[in-house]
Coordinates of C-alpha atoms and ligand atoms in Angstrom, one line a residue:
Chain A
X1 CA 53.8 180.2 182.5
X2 CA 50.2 178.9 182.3
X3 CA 47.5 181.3 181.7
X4 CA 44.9 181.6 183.8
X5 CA 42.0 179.2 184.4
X6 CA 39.3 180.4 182.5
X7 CA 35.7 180.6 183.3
X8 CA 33.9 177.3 182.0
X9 CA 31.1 178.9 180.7
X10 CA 33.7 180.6 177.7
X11 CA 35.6 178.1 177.2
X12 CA 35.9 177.2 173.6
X13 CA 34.8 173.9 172.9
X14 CA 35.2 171.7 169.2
X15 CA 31.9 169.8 168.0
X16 CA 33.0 166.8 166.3
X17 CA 30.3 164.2 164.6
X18 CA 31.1 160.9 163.6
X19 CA 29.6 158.5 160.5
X20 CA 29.3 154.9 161.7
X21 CA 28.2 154.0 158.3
X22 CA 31.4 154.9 156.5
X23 CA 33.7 153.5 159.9
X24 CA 35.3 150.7 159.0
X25 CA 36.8 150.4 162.8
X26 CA 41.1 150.6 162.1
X27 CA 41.1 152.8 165.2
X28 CA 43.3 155.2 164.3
X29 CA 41.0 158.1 166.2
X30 CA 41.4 155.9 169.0
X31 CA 45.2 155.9 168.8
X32 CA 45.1 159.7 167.9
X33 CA 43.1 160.9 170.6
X34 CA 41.4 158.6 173.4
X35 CA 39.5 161.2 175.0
X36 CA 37.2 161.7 172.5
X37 CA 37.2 158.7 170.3
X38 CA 36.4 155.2 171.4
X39 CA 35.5 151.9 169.7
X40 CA 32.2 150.2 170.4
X41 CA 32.8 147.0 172.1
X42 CA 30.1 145.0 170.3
X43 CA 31.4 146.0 166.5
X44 CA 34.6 147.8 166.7
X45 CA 33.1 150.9 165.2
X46 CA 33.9 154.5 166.2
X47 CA 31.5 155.8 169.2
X48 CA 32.3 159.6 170.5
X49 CA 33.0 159.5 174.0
X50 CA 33.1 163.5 173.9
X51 CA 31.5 165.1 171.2
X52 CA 32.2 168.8 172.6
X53 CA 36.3 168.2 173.4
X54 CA 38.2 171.2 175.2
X55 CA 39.9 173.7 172.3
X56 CA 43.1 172.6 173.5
X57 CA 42.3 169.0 171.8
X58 CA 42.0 170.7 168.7
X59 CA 45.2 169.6 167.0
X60 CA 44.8 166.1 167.7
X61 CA 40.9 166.0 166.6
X62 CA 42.1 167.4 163.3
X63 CA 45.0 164.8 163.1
X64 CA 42.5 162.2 164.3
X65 CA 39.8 163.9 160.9
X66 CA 43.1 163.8 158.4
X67 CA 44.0 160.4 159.3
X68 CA 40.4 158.6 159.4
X69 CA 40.9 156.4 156.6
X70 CA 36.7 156.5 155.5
X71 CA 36.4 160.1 155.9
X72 CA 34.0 158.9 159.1
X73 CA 34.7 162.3 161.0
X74 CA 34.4 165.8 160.9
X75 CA 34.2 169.4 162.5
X76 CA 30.6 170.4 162.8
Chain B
X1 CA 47.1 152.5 122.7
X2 CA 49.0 150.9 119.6
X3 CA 50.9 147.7 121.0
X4 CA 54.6 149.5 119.7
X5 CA 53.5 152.1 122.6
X6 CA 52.9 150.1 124.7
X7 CA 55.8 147.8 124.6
X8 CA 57.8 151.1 125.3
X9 CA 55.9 151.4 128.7
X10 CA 58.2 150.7 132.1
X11 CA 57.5 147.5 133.2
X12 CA 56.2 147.2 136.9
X13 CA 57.3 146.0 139.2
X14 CA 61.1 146.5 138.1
X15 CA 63.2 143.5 140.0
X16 CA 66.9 145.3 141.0
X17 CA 68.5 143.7 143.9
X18 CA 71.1 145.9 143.9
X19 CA 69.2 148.3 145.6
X20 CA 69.2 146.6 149.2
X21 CA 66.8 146.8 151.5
X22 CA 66.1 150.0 152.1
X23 CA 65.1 151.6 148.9
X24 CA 62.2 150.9 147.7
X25 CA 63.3 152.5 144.2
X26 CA 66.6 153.7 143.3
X27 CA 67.1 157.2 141.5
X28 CA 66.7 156.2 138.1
X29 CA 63.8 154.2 139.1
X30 CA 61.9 157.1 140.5
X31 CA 62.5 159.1 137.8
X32 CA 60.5 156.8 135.9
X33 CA 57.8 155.6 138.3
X34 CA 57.4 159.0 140.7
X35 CA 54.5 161.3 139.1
X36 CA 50.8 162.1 140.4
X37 CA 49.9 159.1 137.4
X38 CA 52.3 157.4 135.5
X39 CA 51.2 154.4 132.8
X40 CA 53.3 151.0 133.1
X41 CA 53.6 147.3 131.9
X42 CA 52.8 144.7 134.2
X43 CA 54.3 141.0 134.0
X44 CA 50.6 139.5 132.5
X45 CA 50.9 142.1 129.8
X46 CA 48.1 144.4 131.3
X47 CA 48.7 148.0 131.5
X48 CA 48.1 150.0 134.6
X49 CA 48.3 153.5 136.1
X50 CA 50.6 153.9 138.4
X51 CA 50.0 156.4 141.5
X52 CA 53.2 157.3 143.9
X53 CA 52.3 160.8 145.6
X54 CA 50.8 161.0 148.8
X55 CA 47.6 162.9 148.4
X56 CA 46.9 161.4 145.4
X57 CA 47.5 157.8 147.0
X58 CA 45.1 158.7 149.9
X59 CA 42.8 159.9 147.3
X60 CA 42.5 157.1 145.2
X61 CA 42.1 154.7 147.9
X62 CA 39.8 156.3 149.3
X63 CA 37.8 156.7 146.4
X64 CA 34.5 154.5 146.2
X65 CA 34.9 154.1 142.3
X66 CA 37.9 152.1 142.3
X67 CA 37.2 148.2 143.3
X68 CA 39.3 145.2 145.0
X69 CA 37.8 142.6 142.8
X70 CA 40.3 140.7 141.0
X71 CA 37.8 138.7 139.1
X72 CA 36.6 142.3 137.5
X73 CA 37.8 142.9 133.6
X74 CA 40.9 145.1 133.7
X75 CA 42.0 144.4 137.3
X76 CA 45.6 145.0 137.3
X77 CA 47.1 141.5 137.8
X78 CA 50.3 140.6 138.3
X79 CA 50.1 137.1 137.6
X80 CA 47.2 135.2 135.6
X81 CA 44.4 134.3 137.6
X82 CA 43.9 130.4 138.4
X83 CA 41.0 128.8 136.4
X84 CA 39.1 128.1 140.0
X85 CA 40.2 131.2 141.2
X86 CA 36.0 133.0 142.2
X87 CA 35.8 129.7 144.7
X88 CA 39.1 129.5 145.9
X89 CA 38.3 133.9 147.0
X90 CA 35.4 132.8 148.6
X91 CA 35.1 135.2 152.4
X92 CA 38.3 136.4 151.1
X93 CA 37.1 140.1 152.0
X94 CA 40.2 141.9 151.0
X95 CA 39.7 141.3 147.4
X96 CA 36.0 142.9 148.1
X97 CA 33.7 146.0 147.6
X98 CA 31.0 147.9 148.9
X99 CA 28.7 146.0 151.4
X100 CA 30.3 142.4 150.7
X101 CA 33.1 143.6 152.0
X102 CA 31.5 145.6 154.9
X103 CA 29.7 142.4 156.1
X104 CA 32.9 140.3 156.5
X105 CA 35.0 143.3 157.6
X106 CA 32.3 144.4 160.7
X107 CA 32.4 140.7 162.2
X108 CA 36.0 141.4 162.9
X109 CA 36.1 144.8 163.9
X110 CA 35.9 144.3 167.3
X111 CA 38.4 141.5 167.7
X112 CA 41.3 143.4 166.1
X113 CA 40.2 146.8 168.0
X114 CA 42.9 148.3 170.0
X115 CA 41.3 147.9 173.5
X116 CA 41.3 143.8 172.7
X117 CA 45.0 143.8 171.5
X118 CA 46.0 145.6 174.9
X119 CA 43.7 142.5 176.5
X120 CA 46.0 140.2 174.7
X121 CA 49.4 142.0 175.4
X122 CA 50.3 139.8 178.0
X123 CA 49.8 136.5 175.6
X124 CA 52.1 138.6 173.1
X125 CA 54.6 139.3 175.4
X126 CA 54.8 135.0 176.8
X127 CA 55.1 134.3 173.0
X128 CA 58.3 137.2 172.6
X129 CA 59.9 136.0 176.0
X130 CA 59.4 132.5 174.5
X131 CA 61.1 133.3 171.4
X132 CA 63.9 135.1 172.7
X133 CA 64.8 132.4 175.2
X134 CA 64.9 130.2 172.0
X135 CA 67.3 132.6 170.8
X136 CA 69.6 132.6 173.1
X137 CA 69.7 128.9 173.1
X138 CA 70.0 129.0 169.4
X139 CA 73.3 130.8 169.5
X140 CA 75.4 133.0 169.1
X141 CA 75.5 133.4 166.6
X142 CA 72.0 132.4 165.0
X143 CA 69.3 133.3 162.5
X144 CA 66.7 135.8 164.1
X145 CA 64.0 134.9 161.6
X146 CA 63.3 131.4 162.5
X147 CA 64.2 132.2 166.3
X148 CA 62.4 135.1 166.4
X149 CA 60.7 137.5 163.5
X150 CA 59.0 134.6 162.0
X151 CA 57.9 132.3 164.8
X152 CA 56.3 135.3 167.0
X153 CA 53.9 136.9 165.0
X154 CA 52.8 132.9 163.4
X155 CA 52.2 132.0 167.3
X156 CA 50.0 134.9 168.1
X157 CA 47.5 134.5 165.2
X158 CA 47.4 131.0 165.7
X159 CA 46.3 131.0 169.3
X160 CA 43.6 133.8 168.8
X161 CA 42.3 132.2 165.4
X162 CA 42.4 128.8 167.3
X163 CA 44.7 127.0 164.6
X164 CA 47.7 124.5 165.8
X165 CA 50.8 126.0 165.4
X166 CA 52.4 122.6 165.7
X167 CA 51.2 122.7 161.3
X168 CA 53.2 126.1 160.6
X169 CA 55.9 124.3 158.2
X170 CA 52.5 123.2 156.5
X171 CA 51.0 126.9 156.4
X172 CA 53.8 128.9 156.1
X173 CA 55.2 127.2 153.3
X174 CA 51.7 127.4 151.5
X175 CA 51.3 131.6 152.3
X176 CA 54.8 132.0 150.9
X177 CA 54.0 130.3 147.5
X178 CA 50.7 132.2 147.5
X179 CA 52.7 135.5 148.0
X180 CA 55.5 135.0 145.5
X181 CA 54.7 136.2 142.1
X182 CA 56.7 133.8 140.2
X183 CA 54.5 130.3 141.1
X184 CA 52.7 129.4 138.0
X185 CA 48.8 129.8 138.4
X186 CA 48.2 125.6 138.6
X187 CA 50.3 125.8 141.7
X188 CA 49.0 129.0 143.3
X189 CA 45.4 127.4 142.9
X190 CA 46.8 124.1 144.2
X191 CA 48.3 126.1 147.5
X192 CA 45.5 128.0 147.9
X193 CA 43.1 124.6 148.0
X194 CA 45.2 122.8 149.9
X195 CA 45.4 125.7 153.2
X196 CA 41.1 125.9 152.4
X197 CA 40.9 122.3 152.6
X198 CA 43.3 122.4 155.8
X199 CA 41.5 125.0 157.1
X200 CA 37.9 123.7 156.6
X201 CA 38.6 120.4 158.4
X202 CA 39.4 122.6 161.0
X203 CA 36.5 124.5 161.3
X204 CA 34.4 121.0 161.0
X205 CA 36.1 119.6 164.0
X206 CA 35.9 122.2 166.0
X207 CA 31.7 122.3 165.0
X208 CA 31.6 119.2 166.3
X209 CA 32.9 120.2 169.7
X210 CA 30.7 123.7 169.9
X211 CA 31.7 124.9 173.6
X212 CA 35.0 123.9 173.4
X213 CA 36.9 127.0 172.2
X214 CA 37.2 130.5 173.4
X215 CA 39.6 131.2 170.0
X216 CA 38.2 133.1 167.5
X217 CA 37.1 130.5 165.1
X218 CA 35.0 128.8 167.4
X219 CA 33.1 132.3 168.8
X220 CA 32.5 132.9 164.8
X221 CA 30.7 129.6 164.4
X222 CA 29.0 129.8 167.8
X223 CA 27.8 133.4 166.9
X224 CA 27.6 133.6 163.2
X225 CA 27.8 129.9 161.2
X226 CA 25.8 128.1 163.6
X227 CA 22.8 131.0 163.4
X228 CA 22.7 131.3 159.4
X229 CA 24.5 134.6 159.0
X230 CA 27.8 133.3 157.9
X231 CA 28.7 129.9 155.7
X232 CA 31.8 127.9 156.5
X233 CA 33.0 128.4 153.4
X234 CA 33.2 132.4 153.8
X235 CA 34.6 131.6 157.2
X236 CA 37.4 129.7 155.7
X237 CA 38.5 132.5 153.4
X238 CA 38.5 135.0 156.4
X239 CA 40.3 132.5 158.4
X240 CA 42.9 132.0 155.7
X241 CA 43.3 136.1 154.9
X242 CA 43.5 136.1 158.6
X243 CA 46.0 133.8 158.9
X244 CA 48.4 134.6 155.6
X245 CA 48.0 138.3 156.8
X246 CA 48.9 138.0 160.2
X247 CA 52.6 136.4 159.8
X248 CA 54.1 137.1 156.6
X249 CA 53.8 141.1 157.5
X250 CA 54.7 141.4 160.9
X251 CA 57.3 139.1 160.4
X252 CA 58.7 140.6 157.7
X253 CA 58.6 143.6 159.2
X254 CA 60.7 142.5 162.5
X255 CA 63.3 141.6 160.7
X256 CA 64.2 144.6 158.3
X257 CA 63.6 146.5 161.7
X258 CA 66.1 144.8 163.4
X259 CA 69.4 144.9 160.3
X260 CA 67.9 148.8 160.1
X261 CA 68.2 149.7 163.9
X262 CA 71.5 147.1 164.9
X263 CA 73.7 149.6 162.3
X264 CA 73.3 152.6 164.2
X265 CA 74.1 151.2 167.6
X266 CA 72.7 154.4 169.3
X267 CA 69.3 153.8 168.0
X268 CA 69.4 150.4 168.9
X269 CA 69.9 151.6 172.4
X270 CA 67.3 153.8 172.2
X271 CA 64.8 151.2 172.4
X272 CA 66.1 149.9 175.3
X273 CA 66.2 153.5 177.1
X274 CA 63.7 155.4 175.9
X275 CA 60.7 152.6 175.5
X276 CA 58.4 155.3 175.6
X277 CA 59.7 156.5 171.7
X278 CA 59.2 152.8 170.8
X279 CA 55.3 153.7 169.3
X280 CA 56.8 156.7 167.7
X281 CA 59.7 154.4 166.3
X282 CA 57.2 151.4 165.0
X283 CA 55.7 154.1 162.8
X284 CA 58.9 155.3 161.5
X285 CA 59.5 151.9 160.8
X286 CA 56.3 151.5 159.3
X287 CA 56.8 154.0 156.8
X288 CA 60.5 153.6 156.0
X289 CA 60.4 150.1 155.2
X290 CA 57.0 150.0 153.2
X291 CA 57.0 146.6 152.9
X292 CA 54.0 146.0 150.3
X293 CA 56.4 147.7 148.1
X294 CA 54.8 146.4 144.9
X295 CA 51.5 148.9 145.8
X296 CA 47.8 147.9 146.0
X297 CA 46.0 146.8 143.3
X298 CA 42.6 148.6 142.1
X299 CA 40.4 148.3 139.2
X300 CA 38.5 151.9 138.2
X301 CA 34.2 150.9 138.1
X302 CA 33.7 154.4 137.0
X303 CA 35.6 157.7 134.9
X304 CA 37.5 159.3 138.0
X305 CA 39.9 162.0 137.6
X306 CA 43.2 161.2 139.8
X307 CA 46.2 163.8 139.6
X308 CA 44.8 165.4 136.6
X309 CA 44.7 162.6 134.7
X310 CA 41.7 160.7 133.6
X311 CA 41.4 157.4 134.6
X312 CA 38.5 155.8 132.6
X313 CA 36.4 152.9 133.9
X314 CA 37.7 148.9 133.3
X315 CA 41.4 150.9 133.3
X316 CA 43.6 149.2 136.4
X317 CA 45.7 151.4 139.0
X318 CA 48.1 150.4 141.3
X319 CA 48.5 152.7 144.6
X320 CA 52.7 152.7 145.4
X321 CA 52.3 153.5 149.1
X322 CA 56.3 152.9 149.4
X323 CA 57.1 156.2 147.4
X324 CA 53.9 158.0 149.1
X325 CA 55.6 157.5 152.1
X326 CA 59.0 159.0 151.0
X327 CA 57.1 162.0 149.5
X328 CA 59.3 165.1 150.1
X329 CA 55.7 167.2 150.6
X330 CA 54.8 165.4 153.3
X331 CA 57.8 164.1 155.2
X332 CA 60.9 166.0 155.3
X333 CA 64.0 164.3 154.9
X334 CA 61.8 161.8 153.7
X335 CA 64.9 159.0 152.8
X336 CA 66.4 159.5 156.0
X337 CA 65.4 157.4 158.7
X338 CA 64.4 159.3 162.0
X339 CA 63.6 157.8 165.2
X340 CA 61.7 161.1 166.7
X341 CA 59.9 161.5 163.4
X342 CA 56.3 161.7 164.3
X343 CA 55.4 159.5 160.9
X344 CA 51.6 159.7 161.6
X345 CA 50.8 160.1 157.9
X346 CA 52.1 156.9 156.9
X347 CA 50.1 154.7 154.3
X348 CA 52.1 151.6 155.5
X349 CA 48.6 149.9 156.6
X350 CA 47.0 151.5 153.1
X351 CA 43.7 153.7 153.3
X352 CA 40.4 153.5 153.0
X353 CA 37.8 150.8 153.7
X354 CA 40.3 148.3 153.4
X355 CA 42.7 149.4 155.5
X356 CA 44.6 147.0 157.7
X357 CA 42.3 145.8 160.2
X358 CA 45.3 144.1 162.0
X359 CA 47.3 147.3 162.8
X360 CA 47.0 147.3 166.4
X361 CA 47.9 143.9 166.7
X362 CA 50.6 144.2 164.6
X363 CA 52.0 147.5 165.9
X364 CA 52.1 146.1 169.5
X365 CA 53.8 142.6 168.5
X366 CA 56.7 145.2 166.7
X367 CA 56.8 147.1 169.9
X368 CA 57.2 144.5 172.1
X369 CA 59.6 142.6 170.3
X370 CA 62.0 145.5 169.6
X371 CA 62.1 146.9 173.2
X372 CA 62.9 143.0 174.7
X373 CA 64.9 142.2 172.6
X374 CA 67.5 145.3 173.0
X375 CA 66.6 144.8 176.5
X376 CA 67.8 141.5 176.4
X377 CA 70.1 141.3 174.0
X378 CA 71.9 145.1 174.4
X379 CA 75.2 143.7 172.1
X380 CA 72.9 142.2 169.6
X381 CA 74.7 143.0 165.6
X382 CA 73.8 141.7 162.2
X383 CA 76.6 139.5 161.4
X384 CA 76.0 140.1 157.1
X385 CA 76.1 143.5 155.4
X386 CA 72.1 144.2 153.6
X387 CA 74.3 143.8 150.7
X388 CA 74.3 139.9 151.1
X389 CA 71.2 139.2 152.7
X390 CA 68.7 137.4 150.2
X391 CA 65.6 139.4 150.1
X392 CA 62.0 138.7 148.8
X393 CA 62.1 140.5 145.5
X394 CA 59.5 138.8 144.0
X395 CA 57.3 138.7 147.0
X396 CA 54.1 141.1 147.6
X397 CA 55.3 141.4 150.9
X398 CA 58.9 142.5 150.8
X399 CA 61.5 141.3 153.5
X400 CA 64.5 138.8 154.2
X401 CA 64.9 135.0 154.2
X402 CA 67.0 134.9 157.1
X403 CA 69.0 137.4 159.4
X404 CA 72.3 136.4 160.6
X405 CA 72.7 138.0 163.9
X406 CA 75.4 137.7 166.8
X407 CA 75.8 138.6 170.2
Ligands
HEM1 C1 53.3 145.3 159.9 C2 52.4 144.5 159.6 C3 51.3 144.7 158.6 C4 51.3 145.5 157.4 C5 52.4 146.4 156.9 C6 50.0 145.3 156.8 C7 49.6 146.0 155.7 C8 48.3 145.9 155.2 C9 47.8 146.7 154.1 C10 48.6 147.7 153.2 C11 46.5 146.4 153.9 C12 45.5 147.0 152.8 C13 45.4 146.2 151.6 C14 44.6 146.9 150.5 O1 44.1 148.0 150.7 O2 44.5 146.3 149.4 C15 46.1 145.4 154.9 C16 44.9 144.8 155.0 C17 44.6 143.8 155.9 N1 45.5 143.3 156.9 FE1 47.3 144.0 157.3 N2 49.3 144.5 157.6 C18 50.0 144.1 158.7 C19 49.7 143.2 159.7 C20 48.5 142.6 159.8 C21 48.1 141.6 160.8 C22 49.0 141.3 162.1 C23 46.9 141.2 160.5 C24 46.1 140.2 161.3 C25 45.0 140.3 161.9 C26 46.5 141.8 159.3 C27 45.2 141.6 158.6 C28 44.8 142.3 157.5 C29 43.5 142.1 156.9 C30 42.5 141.0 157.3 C31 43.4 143.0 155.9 C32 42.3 143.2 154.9 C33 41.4 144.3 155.3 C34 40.2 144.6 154.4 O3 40.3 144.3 153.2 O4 39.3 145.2 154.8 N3 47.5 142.6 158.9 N4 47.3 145.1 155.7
SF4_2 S1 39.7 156.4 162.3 FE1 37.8 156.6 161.1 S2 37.4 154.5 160.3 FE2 39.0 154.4 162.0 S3 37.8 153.9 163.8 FE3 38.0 156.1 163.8 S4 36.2 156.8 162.7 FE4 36.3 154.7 162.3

């Protein structure tokens, strides 16, 4: 059964910040999840293409945190 | 440490044969060589801690205090260094730190990222077709990795570096000898000159003919040689990394995947009827097989405390990402092979800075190549048991001389 559209306006969101410095563009955030995490065409390093992703992205934001190689993202 | 210690240390990396192909380390082996840090003997008479867990592994490498440089006192080599050995690393960035290493690193980014590799599927796919029509001319029966697992991966590298494949007996011959820790330093140096000097008369003629090529060679001395930012000499040592690092592993890794999958018919299948696991599958692969099963090498510029164990600066470590990726905390089941297994985890490509900056590339090449060829070769079998297949033992990047397959 799936629950019932919440209003937008409580929907939870995640804010996740990225470090270009530390990037060093192996694109696994891109792999892990595309819908927030891009790579910048001009030097392969991470660019956010959502910074406030739906909750229900949450798991795959922390996969995409654990498995950053420089430590480039985080949870704010 | 006394030298009657030390001569007591394990020696790494143990040579056993009689493992086969799938085991990176026996039992007894990883009784010895398993522990958050364990202290062993390498070949040049350098000792070295060992690191085999997986949070330790990801930890270390990680870790801005341990450095790539083999030049640096204490590095862990396996093998002496050749005399010439600071020219011959020139733009060689995987043997770099800090923001050398960036510098090189970020002028390739891009090209490797995953939204170019899907640009170049269609080329990688031609090449596979290619190679498996060979294949079939070849045989049955016939040796997939001269038909197949080598040839591919050599052909893709070459036409987006911008480097002939008709001279792959010439390159290939050279990447092996510098990849096999037996060759004698003179002749490691002499391989290593001869693919710079190879490789450098390459780069000349192609600055001679500036608009010519679209390859990536020719966009890196358009954009960065011919403006002052890079010197041919640094772009020769990316080129070669480029080059060496773009066969021997992919290939390597096609043909382990292949004797692994063809013994379990069913999961040979399963490439062919459930493409959609085949991502899943290549990571599985990834981390079962390991295949820079001697570990990465790392020398510690600082005191750093890994596992507990103080690791004091000038002191060399050596990062076994074949046993972190058989670590029973992370993966269950870890020796068994799952196709389903979601084996995100995997340190396969290493961690860190350094990375593998070819992983897309390389984990679409192993895609493609699996799911054609059980499409196109559904009765494909592995005509030897692992048993008797020659494998590189003394190679940094492990895999098999030849795979005799029938169909
Ligand atoms: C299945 C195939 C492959 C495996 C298992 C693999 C594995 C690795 C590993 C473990 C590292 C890290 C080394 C270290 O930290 O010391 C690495 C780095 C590297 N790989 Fe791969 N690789 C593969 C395919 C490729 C391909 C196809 C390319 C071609 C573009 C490539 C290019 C590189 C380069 C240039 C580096 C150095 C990166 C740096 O130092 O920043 N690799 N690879
Ligand atoms: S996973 Fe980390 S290092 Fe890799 S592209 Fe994303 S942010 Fe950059």
């Amino acid at each position: 059964m799936t629950p019932a559209p919440r209003p937008l306006s409580v929907e939870t969101t995640l804010r996740v910040v990225v470090d270009r410095d530390r990037c060093c563009g192996a694109g696994n955030c891109v792999l892990t999840a595309p819908e927030v995490f891009d790579q910048d065409d001009a030097d392969g390093l991470v660019l956010l293409r959502d910074p406030a992703p739906r909750d229900a992205l949450r798991e795959r934001v922390q996969r995409a945190v654990d498995l950053c190689p420089t430590d480039a993202i985080r949870f704010d | 440490m006394t030298q009657s210690t030390e001569t007591t240390l394990p020696l790494w990396p143990p040579v056993n044969s009689a493992r086969g192909p799938f085991t990176p380390l026996d039992d007894a082996e990883r009784q010895r060589y398993f522990g958050p840090v364990t202290r062993v003997l390498l070949p040049t008479g350098i000792t070295a801690w060992l690191v085999s867990r997986h949070t330790e592994v990801r930890q270390l490498l990680r870790h801005p205090a341990f450095s790539s440089d083999l030049t640096r006192p204490g590095f862990p080599l396996l093998r002496p260094l050749p005399p010439e050995a600071t020219r011959d690393l020139r733009g060689a960035f995987l043997q770099m730190d800090g923001a050398a290493h960036t510098r090189l690193r970020r002028m390739l980014t891009a090209e490797f990222m995953i939204k170019n590799v899907r640009r170049i599927e269609p080329l990688i796919h031609r090449t596979i077709d290619e190679a498996l029509t060979d294949l079939a001319a070849a045989g049955p029966p016939a040796d997939l990795v001269s038909t197949v697992a080598l040839p591919v991966p050599s052909k893709v590298i070459c036409h987006l570096l911008g480097v002939p494949y008709a001279d792959h007996d010439f390159f290939q011959s050279r990447s092996r000898r510098l990849l096999d820790r037996r060759v004698p330093p003179e002749q490691l140096q002499q391989a290593a000159q001869e693919l710079r000097a190879y490789l450098r008369s390459l780069i000349d003629t192609k600055r001679a003919r500036p608009d010519d090529g679209e390859d990536l060679l020719s966009r890196l001395i358009r954009e960065r040689v011919e403006p002052g930012e890079l010197v041919v000499d640094e772009l020769v040592g990316m080129a070669l990394l480029l080059l060496i690092a773009g066969h021997e592993t992919t290939a390597n890794m096609l043909g382990l995947s292949v004797l692994l999958l063809t013994r379990h018919p069913g999961r040979y299948a399963l490439l062919r009827d459930r493409p959609d696991l085949a991502p899943g599958m290549v990571d599985e692969l990834l981390r079962y097989l390991s295949i820079v099963r001697t570990g990465l090498f790392r020398v510690a510029t600082e005191d750093v405390e890994i596992g507990g164990r103080s690791i004091r600066a000038g002191e060399g470590v050596i990062a076994l990402i074949a046993l972190a990726n058989r670590d029973a905390e992370v993966f269950d089941d870890p020796d068994g092979f799952d196709p389903y297994r979601e084996a995100h985890q995997h340190l396969a490509f290493g961690f860190g800075v350094h990375q593998c900056i070819g992983q897309p590339l390389a984990r679409a090449e192993l895609r493609i190549a699996m799911v054609e060829l059980a499409r196109r070769f559904p009765g494909l079998r592995v005509t030897a048991e692992p048993q008797e297949l020659t494998t590189r033992d003394h190679s940094i990047v492990f895999g098999l001389d030849r795979l005799p397959v029938t169909w």
